[in-house]
PDB file of C-alpha atoms in Angstrom:
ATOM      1  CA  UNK A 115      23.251 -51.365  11.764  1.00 47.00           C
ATOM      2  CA  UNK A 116      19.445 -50.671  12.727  1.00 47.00           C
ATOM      3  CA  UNK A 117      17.393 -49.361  10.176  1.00 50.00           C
ATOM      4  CA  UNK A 118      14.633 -46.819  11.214  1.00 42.00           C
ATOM      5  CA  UNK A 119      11.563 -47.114   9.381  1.00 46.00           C
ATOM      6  CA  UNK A 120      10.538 -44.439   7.448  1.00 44.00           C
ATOM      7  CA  UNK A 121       7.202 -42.819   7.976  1.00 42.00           C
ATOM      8  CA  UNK A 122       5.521 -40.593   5.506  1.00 41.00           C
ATOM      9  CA  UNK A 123       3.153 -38.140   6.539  1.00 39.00           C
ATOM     10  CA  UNK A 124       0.160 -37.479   4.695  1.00 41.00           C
ATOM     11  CA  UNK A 125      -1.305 -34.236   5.311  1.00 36.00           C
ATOM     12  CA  UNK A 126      -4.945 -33.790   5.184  1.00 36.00           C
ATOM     13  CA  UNK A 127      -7.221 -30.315   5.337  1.00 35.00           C
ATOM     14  CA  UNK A 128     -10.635 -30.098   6.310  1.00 37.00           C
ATOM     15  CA  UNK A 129     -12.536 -27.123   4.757  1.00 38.00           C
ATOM     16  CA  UNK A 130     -15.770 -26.031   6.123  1.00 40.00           C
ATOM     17  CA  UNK A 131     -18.047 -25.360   3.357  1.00 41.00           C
ATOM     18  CA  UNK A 132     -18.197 -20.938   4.000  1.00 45.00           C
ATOM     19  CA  UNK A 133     -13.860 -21.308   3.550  1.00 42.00           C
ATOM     20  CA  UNK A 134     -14.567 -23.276   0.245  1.00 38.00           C
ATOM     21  CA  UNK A 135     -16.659 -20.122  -1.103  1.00 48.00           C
ATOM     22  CA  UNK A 136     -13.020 -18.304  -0.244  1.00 65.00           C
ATOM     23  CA  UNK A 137     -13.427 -14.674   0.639  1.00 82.00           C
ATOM     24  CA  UNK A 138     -10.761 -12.323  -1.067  1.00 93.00           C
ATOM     25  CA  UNK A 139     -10.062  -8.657  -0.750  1.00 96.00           C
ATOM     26  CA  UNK A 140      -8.009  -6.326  -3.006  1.00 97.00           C
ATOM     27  CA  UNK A 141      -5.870  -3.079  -2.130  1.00 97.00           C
ATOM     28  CA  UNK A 142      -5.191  -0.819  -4.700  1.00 97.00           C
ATOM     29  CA  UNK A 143      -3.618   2.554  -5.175  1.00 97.00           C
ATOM     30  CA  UNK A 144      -5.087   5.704  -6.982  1.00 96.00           C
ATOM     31  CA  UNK A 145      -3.964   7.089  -9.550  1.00 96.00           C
ATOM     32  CA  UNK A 146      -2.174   3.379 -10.838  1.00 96.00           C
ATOM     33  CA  UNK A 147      -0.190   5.577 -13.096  1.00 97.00           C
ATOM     34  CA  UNK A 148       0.890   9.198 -14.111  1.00 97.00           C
ATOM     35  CA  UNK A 149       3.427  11.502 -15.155  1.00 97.00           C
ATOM     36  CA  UNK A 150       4.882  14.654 -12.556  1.00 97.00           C
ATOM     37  CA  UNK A 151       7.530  17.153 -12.593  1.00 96.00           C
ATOM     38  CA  UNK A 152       9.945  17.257 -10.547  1.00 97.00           C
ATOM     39  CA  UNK A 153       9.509  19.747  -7.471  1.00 95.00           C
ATOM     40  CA  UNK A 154       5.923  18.492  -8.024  1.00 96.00           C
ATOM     41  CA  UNK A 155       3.574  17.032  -5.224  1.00 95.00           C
ATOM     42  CA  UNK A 156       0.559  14.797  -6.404  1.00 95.00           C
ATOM     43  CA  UNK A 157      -1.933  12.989  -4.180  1.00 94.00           C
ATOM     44  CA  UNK A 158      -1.878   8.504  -3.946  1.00 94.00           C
ATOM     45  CA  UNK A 159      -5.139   6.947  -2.213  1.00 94.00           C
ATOM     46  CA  UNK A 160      -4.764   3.576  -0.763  1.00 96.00           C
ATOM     47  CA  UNK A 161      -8.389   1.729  -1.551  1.00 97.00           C
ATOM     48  CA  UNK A 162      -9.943  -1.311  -0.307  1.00 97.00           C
ATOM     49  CA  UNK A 163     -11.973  -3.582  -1.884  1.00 97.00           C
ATOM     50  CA  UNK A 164     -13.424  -6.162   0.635  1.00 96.00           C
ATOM     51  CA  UNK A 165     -15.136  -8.002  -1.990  1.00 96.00           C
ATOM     52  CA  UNK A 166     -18.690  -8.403   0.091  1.00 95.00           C
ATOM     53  CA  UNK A 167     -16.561  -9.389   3.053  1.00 96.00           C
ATOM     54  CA  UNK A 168     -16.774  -7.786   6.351  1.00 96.00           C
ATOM     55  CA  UNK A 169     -13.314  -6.972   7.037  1.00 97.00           C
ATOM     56  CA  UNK A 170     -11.871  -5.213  10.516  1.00 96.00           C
ATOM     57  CA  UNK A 171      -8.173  -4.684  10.104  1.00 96.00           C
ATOM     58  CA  UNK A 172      -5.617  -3.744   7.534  1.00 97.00           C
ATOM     59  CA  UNK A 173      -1.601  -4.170   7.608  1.00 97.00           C
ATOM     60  CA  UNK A 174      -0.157  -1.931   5.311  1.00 97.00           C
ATOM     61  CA  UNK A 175       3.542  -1.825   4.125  1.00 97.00           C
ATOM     62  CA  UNK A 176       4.122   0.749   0.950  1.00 97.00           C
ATOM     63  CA  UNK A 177       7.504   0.561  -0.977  1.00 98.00           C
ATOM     64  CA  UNK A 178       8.439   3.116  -2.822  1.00 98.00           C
ATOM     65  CA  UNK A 179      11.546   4.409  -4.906  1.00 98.00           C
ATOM     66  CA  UNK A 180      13.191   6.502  -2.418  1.00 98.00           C
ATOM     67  CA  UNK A 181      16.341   7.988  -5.597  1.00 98.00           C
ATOM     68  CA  UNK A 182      12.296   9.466  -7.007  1.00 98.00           C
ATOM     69  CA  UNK A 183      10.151   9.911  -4.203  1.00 97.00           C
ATOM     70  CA  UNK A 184       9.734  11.180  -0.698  1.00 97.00           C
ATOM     71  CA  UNK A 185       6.167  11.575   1.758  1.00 96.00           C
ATOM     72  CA  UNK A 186       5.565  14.817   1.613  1.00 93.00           C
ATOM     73  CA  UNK A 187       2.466  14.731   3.892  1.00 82.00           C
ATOM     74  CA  UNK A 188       2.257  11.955   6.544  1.00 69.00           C
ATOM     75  CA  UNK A 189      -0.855  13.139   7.667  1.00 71.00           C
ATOM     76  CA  UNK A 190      -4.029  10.362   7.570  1.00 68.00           C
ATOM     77  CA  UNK A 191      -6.897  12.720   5.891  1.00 77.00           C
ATOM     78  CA  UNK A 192     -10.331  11.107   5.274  1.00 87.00           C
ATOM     79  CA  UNK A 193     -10.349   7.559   5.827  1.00 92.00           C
ATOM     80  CA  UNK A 194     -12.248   4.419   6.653  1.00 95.00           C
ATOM     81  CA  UNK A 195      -9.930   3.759   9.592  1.00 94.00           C
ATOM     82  CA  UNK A 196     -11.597   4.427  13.212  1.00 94.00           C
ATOM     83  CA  UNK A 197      -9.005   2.603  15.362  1.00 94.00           C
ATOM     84  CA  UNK A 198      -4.851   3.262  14.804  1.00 93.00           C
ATOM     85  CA  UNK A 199      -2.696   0.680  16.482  1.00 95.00           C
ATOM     86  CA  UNK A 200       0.115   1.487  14.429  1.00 94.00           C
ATOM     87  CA  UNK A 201      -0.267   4.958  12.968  1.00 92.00           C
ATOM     88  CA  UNK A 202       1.588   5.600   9.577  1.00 92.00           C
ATOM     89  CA  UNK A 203       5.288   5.756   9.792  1.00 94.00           C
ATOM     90  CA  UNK A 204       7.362   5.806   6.935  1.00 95.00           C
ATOM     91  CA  UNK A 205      11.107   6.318   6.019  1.00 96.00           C
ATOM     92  CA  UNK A 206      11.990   8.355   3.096  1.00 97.00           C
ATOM     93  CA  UNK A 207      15.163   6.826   3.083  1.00 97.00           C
ATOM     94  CA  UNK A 208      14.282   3.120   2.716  1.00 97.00           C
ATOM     95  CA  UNK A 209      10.880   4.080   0.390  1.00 97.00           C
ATOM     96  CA  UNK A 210       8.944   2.519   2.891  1.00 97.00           C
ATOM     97  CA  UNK A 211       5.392   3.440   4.661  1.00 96.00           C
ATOM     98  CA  UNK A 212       3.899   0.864   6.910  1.00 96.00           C
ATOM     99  CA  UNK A 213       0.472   1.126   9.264  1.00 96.00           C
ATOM    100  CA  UNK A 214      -1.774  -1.118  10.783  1.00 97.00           C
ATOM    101  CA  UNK A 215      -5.763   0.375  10.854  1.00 96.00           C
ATOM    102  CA  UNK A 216      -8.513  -1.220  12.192  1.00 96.00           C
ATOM    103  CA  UNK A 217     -12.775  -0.881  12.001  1.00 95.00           C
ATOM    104  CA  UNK A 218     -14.891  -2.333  15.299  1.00 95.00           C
ATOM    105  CA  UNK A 219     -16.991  -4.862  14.720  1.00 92.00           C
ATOM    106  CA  UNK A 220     -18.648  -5.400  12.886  1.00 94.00           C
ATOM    107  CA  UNK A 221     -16.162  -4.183  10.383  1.00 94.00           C
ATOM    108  CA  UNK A 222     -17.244  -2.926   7.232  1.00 96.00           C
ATOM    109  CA  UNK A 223     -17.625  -3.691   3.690  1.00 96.00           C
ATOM    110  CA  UNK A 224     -17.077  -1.690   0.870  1.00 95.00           C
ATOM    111  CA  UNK A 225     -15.966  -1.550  -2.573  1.00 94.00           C
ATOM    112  CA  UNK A 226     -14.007   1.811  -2.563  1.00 95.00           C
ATOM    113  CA  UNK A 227     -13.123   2.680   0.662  1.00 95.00           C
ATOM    114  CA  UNK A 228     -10.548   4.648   1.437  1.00 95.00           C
ATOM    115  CA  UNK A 229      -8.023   3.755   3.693  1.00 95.00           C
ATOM    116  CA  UNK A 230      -5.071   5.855   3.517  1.00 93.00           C
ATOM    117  CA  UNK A 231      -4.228   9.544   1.194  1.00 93.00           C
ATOM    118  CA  UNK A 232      -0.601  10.174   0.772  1.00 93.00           C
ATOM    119  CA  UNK A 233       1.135  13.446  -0.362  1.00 94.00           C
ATOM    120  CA  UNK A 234       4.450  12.597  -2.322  1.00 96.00           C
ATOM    121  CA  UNK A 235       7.122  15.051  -3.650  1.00 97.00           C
ATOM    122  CA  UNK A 236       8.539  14.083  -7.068  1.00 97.00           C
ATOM    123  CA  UNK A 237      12.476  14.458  -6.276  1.00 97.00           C
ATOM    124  CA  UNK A 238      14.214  13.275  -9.467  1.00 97.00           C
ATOM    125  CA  UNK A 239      13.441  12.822 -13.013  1.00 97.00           C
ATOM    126  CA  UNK A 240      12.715   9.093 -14.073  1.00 97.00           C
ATOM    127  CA  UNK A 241      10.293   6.008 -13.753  1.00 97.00           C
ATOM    128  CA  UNK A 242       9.207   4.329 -10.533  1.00 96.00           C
ATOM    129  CA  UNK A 243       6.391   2.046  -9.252  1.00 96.00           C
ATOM    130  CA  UNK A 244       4.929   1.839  -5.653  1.00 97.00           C
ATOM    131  CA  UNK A 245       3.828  -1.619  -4.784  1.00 97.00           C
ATOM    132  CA  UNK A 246       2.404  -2.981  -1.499  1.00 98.00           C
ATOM    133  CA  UNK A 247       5.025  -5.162   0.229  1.00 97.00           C
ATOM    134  CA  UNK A 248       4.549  -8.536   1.699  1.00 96.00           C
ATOM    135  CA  UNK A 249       3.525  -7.118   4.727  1.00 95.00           C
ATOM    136  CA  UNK A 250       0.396  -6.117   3.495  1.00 97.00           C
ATOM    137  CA  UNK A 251      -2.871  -8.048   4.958  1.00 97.00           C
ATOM    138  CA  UNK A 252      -6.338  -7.548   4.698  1.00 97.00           C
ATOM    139  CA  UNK A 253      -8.031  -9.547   7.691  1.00 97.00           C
ATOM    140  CA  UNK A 254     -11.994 -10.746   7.697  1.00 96.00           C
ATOM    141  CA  UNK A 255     -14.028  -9.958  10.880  1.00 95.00           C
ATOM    142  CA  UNK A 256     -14.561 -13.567  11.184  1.00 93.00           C
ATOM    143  CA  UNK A 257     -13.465 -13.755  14.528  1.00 91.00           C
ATOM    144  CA  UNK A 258     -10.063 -15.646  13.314  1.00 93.00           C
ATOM    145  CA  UNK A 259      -8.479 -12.760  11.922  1.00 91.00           C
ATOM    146  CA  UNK A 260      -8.207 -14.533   8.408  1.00 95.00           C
ATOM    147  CA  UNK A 261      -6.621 -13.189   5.665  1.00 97.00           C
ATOM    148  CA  UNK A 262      -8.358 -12.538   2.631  1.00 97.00           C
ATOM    149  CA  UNK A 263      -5.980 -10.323   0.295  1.00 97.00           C
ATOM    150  CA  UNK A 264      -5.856 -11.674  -2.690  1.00 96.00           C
ATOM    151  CA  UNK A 265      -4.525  -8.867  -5.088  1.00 95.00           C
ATOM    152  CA  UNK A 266      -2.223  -6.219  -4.665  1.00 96.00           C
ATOM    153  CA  UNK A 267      -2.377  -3.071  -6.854  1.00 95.00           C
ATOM    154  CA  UNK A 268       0.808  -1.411  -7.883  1.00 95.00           C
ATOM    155  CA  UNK A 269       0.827   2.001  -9.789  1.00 96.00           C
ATOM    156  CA  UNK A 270       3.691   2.973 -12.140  1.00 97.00           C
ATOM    157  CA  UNK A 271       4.939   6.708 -12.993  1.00 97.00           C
ATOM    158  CA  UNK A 272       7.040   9.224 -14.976  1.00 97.00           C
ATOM    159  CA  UNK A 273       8.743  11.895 -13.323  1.00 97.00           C
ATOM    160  CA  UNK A 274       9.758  14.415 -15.778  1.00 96.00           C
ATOM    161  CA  UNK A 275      12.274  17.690 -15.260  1.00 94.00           C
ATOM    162  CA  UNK A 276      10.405  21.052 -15.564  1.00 87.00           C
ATOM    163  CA  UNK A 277      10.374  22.843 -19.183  1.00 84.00           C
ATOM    164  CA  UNK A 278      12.327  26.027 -19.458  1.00 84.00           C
ATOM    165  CA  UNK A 279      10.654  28.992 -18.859  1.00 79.00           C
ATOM    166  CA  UNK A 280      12.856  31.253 -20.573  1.00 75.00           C
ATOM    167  CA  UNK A 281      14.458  34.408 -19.483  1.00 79.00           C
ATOM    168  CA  UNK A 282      12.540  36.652 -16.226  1.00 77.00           C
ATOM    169  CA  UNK A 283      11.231  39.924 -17.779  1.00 78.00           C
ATOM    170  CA  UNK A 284      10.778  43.030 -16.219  1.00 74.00           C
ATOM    171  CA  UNK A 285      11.010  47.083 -15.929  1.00 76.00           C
ATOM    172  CA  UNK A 286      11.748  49.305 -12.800  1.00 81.00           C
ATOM    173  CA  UNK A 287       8.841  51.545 -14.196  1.00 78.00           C
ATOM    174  CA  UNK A 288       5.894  49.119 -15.349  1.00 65.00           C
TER     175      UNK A 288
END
């Protein structure tokens, strides 16, 4: 029987000295925690954090618990986003958002921008977190499209049922 030789591959990566100095970028939500009422609405702010980097595109993927939460307002509001090749869609069903913005060059950099304000409707009483999903990607304007997210934020809340409000009072003639 012929034996095949066996050949071991030894991988090795070349790193130009600006990728050494590795450019990251964070996404975080705003508020990262809280407590609502049920019936409630309350306000979540995707922000970017380039990190001194000029970036020019963001992928976006939002899960959320969908038993807790729903969008309430899809709308976009005030944002850092000029261009929208994949407006915000989202599925109240799965707990999912997902969007894909982008800034022409030559991109921007920021510390707080926002990207994204979502409206959410507290639906049932509990605890729940909404994370960014894997999807997510933060991409330098370095003409290669490179990906510098490094950290995710999450946010974690209470939803509560509303107090009692006791019996409805009133008279026909006051």
């Amino acid at each position: 029987m012929k034996r095949w030789p066996r050949i071991i591959i030894i991988g090795i990566v070349l790193v130009s000295p600006a990728l050494a100095l590795a450019a990251s970028a964070a996404l975080l939500l705003n508020p990262a925690s809280g407590a609502f009422i049920v019936g409630g609405t309350f306000d979540l702010s995707v922000i970017l954090d380039t990190k001194g980097t000029a970036v020019n595109t963001v992928e976006i993927e939002l899960l959320f618990p969908p038993d807790k939460l729903q969008v309430a307002t899809p709308s976009v509001g005030p944002s850092i986003i000029q261009l929208w090749p994949a407006p915000p869609m989202f599925s109240n069903r799965e707990g999912r958002i997902y969007f894909v913005g982008g800034i022409p060059s030559p991109g921007i950099t920021t510390s707080e921008g926002v990207v994204l304000t979502l409206r959410f409707r507290v639906v049932a009483p509990g605890e729940g977190n909404i994370r960014f999903g894997e999807a997510s990607s933060v991409l330098a304007n370095d003409g290669e499209g490179t990906d510098i997210l490094v950290t995710r934020g999450a946010s974690f809340f209470k939803f509560t049922i509303p107090p009692p409000q006791g019996p409805e009072i009133f008279s026909p003639t006051h």
